[in-house]
Coordinates of C-alpha atoms and ligand atoms in Angstrom, one line a residue:
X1 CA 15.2 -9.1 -21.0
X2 CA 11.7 -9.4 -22.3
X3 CA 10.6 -13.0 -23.8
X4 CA 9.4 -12.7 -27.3
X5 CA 5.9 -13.3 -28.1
X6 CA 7.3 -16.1 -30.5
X7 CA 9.9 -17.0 -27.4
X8 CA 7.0 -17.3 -25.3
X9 CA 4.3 -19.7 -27.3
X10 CA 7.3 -22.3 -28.2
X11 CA 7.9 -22.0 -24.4
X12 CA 4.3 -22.6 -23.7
X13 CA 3.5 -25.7 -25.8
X14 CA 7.2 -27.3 -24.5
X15 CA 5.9 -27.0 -21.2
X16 CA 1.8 -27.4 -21.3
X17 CA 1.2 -29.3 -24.5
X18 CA 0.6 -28.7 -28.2
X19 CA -3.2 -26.9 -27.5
X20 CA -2.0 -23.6 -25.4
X21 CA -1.8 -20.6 -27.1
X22 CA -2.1 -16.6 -26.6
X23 CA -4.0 -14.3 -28.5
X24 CA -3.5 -10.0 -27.9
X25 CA -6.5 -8.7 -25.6
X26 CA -5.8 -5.2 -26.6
X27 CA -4.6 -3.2 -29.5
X28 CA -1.6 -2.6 -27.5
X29 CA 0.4 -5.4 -27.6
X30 CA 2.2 -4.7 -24.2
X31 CA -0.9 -5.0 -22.1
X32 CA -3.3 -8.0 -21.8
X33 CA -2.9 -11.6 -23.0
X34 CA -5.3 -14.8 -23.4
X35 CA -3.7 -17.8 -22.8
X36 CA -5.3 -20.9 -23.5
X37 CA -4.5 -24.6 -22.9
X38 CA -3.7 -24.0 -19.3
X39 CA -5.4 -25.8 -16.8
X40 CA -5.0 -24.3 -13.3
X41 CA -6.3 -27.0 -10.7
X42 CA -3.3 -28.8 -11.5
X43 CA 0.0 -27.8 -9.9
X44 CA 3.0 -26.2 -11.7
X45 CA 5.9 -27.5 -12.1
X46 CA 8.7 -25.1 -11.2
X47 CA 9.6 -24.4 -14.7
X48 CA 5.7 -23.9 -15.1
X49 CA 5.7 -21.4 -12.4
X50 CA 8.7 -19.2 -13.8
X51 CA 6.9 -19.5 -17.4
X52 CA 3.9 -17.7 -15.8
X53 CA 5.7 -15.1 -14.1
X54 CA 7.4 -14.1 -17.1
X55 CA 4.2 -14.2 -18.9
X56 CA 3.2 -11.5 -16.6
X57 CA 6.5 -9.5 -16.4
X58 CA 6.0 -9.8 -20.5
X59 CA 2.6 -9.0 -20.4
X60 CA 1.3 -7.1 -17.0
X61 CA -2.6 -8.8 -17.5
X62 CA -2.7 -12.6 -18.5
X63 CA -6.3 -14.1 -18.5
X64 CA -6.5 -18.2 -18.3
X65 CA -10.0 -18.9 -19.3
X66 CA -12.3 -21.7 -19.2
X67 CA -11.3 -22.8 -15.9
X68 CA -12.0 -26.3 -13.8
X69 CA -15.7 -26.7 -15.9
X70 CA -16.3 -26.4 -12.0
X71 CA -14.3 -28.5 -10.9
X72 CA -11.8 -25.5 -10.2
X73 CA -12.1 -24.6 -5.9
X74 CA -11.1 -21.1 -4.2
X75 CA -7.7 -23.3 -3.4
X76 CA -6.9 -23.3 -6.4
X77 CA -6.2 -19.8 -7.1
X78 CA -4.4 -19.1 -3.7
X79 CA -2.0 -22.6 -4.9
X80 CA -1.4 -20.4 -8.0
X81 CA -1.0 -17.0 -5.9
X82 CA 1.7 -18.6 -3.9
X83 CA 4.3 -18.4 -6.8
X84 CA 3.9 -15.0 -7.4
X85 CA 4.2 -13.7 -3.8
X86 CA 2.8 -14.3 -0.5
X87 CA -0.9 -14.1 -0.2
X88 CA -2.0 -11.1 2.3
X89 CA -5.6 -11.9 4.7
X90 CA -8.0 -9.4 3.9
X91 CA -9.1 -7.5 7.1
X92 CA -13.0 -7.7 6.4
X93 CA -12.8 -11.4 7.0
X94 CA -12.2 -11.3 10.7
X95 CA -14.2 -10.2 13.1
X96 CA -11.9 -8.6 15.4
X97 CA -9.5 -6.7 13.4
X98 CA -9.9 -3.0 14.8
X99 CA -9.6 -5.0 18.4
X100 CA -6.5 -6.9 17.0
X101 CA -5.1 -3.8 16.0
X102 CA -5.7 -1.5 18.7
X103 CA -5.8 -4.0 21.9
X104 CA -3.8 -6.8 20.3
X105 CA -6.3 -9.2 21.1
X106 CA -6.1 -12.8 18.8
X107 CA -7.9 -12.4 15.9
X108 CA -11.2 -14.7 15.1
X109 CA -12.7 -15.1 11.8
X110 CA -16.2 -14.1 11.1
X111 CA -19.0 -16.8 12.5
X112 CA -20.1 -18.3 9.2
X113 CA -23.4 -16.9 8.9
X114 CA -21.7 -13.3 9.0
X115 CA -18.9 -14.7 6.0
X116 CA -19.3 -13.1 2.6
X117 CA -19.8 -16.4 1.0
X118 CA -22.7 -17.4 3.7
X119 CA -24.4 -13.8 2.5
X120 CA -23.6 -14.6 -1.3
X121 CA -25.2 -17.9 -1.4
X122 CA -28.4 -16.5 0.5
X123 CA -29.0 -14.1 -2.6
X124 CA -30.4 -16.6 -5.1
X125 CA -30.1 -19.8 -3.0
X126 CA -30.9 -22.3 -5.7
X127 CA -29.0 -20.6 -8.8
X128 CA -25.7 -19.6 -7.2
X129 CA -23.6 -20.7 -4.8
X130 CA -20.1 -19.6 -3.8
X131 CA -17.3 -22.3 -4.8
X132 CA -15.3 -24.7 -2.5
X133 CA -13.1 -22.7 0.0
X134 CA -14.2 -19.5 -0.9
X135 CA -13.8 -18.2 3.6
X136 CA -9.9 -18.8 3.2
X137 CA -8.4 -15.5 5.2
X138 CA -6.5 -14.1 1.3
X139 CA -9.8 -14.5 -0.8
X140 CA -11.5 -11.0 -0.8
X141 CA -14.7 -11.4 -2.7
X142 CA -15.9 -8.8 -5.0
X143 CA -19.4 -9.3 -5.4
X144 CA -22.8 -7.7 -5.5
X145 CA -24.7 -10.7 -4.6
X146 CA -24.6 -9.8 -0.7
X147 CA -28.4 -7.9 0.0
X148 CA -29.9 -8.9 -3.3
X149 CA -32.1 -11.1 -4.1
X150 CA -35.7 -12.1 -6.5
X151 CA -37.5 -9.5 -4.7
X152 CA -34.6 -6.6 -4.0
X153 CA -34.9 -2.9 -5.8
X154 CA -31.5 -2.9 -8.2
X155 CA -29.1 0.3 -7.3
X156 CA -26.2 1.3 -9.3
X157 CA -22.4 2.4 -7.6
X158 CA -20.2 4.3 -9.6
X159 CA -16.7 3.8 -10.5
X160 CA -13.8 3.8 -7.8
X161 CA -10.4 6.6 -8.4
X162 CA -8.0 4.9 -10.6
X163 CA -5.9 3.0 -7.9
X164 CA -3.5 -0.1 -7.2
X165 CA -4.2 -2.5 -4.5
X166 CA -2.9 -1.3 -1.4
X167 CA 0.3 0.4 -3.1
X168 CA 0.4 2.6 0.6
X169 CA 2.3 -0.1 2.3
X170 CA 5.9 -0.2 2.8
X171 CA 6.4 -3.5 1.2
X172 CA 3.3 -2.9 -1.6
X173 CA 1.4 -5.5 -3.4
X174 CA 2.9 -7.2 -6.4
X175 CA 0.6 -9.3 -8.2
X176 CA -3.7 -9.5 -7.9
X177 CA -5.9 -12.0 -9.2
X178 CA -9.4 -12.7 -9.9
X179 CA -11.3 -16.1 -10.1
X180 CA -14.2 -15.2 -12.0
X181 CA -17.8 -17.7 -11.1
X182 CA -20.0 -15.5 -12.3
X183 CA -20.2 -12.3 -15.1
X184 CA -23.2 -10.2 -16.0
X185 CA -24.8 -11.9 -18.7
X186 CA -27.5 -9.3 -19.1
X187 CA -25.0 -6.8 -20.5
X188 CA -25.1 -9.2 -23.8
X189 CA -28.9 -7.9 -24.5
X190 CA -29.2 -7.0 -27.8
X191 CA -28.0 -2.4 -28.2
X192 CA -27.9 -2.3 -24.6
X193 CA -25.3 -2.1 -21.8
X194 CA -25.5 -3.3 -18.3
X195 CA -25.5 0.2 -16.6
X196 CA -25.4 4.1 -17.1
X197 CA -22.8 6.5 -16.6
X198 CA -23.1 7.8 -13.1
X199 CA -22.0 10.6 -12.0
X200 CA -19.3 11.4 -9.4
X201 CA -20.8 13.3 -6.7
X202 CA -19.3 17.3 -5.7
X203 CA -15.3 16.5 -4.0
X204 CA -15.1 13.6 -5.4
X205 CA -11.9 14.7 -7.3
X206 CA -10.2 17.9 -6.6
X207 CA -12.0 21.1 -8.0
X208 CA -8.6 21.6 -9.6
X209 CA -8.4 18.8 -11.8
X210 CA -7.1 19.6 -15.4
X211 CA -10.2 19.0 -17.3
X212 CA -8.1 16.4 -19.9
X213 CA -7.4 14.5 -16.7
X214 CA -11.0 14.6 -15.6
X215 CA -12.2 13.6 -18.9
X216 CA -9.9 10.1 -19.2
X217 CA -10.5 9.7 -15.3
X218 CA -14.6 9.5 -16.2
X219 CA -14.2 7.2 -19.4
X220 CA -14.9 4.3 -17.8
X221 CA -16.2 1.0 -19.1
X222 CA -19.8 0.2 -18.8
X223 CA -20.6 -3.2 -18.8
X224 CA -18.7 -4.6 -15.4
X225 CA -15.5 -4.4 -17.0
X226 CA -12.2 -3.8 -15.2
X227 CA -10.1 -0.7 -16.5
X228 CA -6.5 -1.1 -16.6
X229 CA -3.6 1.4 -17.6
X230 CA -0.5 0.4 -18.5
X231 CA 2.3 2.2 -16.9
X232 CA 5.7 0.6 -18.0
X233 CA 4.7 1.4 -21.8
X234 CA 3.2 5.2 -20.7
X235 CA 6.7 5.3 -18.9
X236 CA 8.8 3.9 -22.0
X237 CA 6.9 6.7 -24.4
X238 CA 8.4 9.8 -22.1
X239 CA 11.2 11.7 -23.5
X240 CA 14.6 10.5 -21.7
X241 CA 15.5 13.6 -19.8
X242 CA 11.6 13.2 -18.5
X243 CA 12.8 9.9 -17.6
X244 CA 15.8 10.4 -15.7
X245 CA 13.7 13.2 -14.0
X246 CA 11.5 10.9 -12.7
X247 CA 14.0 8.0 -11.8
X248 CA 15.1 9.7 -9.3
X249 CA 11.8 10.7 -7.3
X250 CA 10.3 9.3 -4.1
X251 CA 6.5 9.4 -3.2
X252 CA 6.0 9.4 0.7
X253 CA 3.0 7.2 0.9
X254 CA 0.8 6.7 4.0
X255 CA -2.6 5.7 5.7
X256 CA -3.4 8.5 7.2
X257 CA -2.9 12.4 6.9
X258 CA -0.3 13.2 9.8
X259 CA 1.5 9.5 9.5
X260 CA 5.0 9.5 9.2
X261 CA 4.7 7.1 6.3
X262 CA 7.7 6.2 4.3
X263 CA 9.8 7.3 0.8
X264 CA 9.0 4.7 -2.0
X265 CA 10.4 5.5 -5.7
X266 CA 7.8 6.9 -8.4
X267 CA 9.4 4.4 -10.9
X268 CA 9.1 0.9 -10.2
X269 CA 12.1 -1.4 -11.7
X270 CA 11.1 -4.7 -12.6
X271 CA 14.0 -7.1 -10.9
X272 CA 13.7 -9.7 -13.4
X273 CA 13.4 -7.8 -16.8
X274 CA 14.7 -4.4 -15.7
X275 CA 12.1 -3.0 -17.3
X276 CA 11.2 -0.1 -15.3
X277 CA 6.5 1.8 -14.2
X278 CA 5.2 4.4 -12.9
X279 CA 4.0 3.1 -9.9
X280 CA 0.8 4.3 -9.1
X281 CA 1.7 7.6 -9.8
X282 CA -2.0 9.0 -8.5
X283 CA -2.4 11.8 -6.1
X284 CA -5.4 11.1 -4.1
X285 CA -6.1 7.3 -5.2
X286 CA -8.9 6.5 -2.5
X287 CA -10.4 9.7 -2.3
X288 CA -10.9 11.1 1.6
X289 CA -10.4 7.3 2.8
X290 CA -6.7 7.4 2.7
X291 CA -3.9 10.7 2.9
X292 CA -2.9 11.7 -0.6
X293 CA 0.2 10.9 -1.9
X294 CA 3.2 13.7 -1.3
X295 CA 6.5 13.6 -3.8
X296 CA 9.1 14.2 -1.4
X297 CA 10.4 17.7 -1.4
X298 CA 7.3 19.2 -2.8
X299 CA 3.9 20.7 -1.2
X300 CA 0.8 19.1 -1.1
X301 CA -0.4 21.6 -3.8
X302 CA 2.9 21.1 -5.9
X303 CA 2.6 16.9 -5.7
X304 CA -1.3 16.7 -6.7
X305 CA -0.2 19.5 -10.2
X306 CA 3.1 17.0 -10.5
X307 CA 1.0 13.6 -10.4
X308 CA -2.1 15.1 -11.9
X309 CA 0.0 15.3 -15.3
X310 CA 1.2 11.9 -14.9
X311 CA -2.3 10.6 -14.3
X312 CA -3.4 12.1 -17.7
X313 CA -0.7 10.6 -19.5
X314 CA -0.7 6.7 -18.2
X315 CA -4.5 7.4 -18.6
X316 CA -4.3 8.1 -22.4
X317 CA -6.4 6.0 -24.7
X318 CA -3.2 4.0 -25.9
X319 CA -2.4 2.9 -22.5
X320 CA -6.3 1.5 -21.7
X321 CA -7.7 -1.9 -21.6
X322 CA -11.2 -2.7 -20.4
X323 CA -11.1 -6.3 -19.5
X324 CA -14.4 -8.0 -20.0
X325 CA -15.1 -10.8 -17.3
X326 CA -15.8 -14.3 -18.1
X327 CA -17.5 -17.1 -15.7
X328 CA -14.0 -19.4 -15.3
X329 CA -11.7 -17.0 -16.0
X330 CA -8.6 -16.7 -14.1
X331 CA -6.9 -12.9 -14.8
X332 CA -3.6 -12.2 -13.2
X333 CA -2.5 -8.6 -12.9
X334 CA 0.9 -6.5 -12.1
X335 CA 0.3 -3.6 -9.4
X336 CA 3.3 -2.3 -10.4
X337 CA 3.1 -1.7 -14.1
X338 CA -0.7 -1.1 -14.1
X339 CA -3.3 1.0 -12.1
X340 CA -6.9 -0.2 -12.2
X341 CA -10.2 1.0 -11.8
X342 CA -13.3 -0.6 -10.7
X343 CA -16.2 0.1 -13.3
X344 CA -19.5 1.5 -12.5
X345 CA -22.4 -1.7 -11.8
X346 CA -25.4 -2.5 -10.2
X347 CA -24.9 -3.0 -6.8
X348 CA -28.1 -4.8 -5.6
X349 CA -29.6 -6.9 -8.3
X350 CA -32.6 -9.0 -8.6
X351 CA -31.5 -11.5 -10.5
X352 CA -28.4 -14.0 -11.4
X353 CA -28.0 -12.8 -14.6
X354 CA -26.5 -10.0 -12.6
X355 CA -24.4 -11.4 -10.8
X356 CA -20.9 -10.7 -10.4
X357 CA -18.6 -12.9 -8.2
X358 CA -15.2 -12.6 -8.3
X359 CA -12.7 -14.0 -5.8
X360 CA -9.5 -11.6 -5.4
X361 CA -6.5 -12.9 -4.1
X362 CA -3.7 -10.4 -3.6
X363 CA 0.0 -10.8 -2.7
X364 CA 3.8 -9.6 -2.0
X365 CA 7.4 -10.5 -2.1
X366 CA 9.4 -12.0 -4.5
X367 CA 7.6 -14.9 -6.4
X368 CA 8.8 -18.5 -5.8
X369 CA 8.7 -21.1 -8.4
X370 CA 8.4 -24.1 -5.4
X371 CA 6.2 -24.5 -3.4
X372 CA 5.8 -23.7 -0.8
X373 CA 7.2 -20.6 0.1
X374 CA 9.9 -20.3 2.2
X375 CA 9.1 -17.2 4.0
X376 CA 11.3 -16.7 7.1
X377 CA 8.9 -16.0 10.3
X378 CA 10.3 -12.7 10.8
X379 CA 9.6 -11.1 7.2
X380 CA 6.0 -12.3 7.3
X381 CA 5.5 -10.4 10.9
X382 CA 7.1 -7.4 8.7
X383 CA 4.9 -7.3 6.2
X384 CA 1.6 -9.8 6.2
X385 CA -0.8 -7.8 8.6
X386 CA -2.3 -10.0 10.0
X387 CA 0.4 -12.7 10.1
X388 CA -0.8 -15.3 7.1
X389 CA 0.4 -18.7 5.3
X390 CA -1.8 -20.7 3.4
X391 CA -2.3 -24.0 4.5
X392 CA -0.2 -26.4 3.7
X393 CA -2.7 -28.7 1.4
X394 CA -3.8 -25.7 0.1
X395 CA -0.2 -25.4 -1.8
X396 CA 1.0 -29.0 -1.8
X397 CA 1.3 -30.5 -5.1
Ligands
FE2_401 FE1 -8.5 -2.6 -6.9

């Protein structure tokens, strides 16, 4: 059973003092909280810990702002991602990881100077630099800082498919997080917004696509914020016979077009609430990068027409939140009750005002309110490619 807001803020100052508090970040009340009165480089207490996943399960976004006034470090947020699940490496910060995979050679990290944070930090050397611990293995770093710099020409990406992280695994991610060091402050300027629509170039959705769908799939936010979709309370607002429809379908997710792959159910049931998603019910979520989703039983053709109208309705206005980024924020998000969508921005800037840098941290498995995890060996081979435990100072308390 869901806490009650009410339930939830006596819960809060019992357990982190008189000053913490939530406020809604969206007109829907069932995605997106503030919380203040929090302060993250200090470790949780078990009972914290379970407070914060239920916050989640509650609320499928929670923001902590304010952060650490910089005293907050990159182990601070992979401390806090070891209660929610295990904290997966992120490929891009080894060198070796097509040799690792193919020719099982041992894997190496990148030589510093070839590090994301060593490239950050060269972008405006003496206004920016990436925070303490920022080349651990599980921080991906979302940034556009590497290449730019005072004398750069700006250029402009557009948004991503609407997606989860890495939902194409058998054992998919639960939880992702952001530490948030810096946010474009440019976007404030005064009738302005940071950047301009752009448009998606010829195939990169399906000719086919209803034009309702394309319409919602294009509304995206324009001044660096995230786009979420909440798909527990787009699943709660289907009629039941729709519902038990659903219950009972499995998606056969892969990498590649021609993998095996494996069955995975389209709704997601929350083990601790019962409360029950669409989990990332998206045909073709990466584009030609990774082999569109099939719903098992049903063509190609069939499953993009059957997720297509499932896409336009979690992607409804009434189910979207664009969350605006703050310097020190920490935001916490549910892969399985919400699909996200990165938001068009300037990709090469030319100066910190610019900037964004964001430190993900992603993981999977069931949360654990001690730490740290216990993890057997044989589970983490399973499913933590490449094999991956945070350091033990990283999570003591
Ligand atoms: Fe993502």
């Amino acid at each position: 059973m869901h806490l009650t807001t009410a339930e939830i803020e006596e819960s809060l100052r019992r357990l982190f003092g008189e000053s913490a508090s939530t406020v809604a970040l969206s007109s829907n009340d069932r995605l997106g909280r503030r919380i203040f009165g929090v302060d993250l480089t200090q470790p949780l207490t078990p009972e914290q810990a379970e407070l914060m996943v239920s916050l989640l399960d509650r609320y499928k976004l929670i923001s902590f702002p304010n952060q650490g006034e910089g005293q907050f470090r990159i182990r601070h947020l992979e401390r806090l991602a070891n209660h929610f699940g295990a904290p997966i490496p992120h490929p891009k910060n080894y060198a070796n990881y097509a040799d690792y995979k193919k020719k099982k050679v041992p894997l190496a990290l990148l030589p510093v100077e070839q590090q994301t944070s060593t490239k950050c930090d060269q972008a405006f050397p003496n206004a920016l630099q990436c925070r303490e611990d920022a080349s651990s293995p599980a921080v991906y770093i979302v940034t556009n800082l590497v290449g730019s710099g005072p004398d750069k020409q700006e250029a402009v990406v557009g948004g991503l498919h609407w997606h989860t992280d890495i939902e194409f695994e058998p054992t998919p991610l639960s939880t992702s997080m952001f530490y948030v060091q810096a946010a474009p402050s440019t976007r404030n300027s005064a009738g302005g917004q940071w950047v301009d629509h752009v448009p998606r170039e010829a195939g990169f959705y399906h000719p086919d696509s209803p034009a309702d769908l394309t319409e919602r799939r294009n509304a995206l936010p324009l001044n660096g914020e995230t786009a979420y979709a909440d798909t527990a309370s787009a699943y709660a607002d289907l009629p039941d016979d729709q519902k038990r429809e659903l219950d009972v379908i499995s998606v056969r997710r892969r990498l590649r077009k021609g993998d095996p792959g494996w069955l995975i159910p389209l709704v997601y049931v929350n083990p601790r609430t019962g409360e029950k998603s669409l989990h990332s019910p998206i045909w073709a979520s990466r584009g030609k990068n990774i082999a569109p989703v099939e719903v098992d039983g049903l063509s190609d053709d069939e499953s993009r027409r059957f997720l297509d109208q499932l896409e336009a309705h979690i992607l409804k206005p009434q189910y979207r939140y664009d969350h605006v980024h703050a310097a020190g924020d920490v935001t916490i998000w549910s892969n399985f009750a919400t699909v996200h969508n990165a938001p068009p921005a300037k990709s090469v800037i030319n100066t910190p005002e610019d900037a964004r840098l964001m430190y993900r941290i992603s993981c999977k498995g069931e949360p654990s309110y001690r730490l740290p995890r216990h993890d057997t060996d044989a589970w983490i081979e399973a499913n933590i490619l490449p094999p991956y435990r945070s350091p033990a100072e990283y999570v003591a308390s």
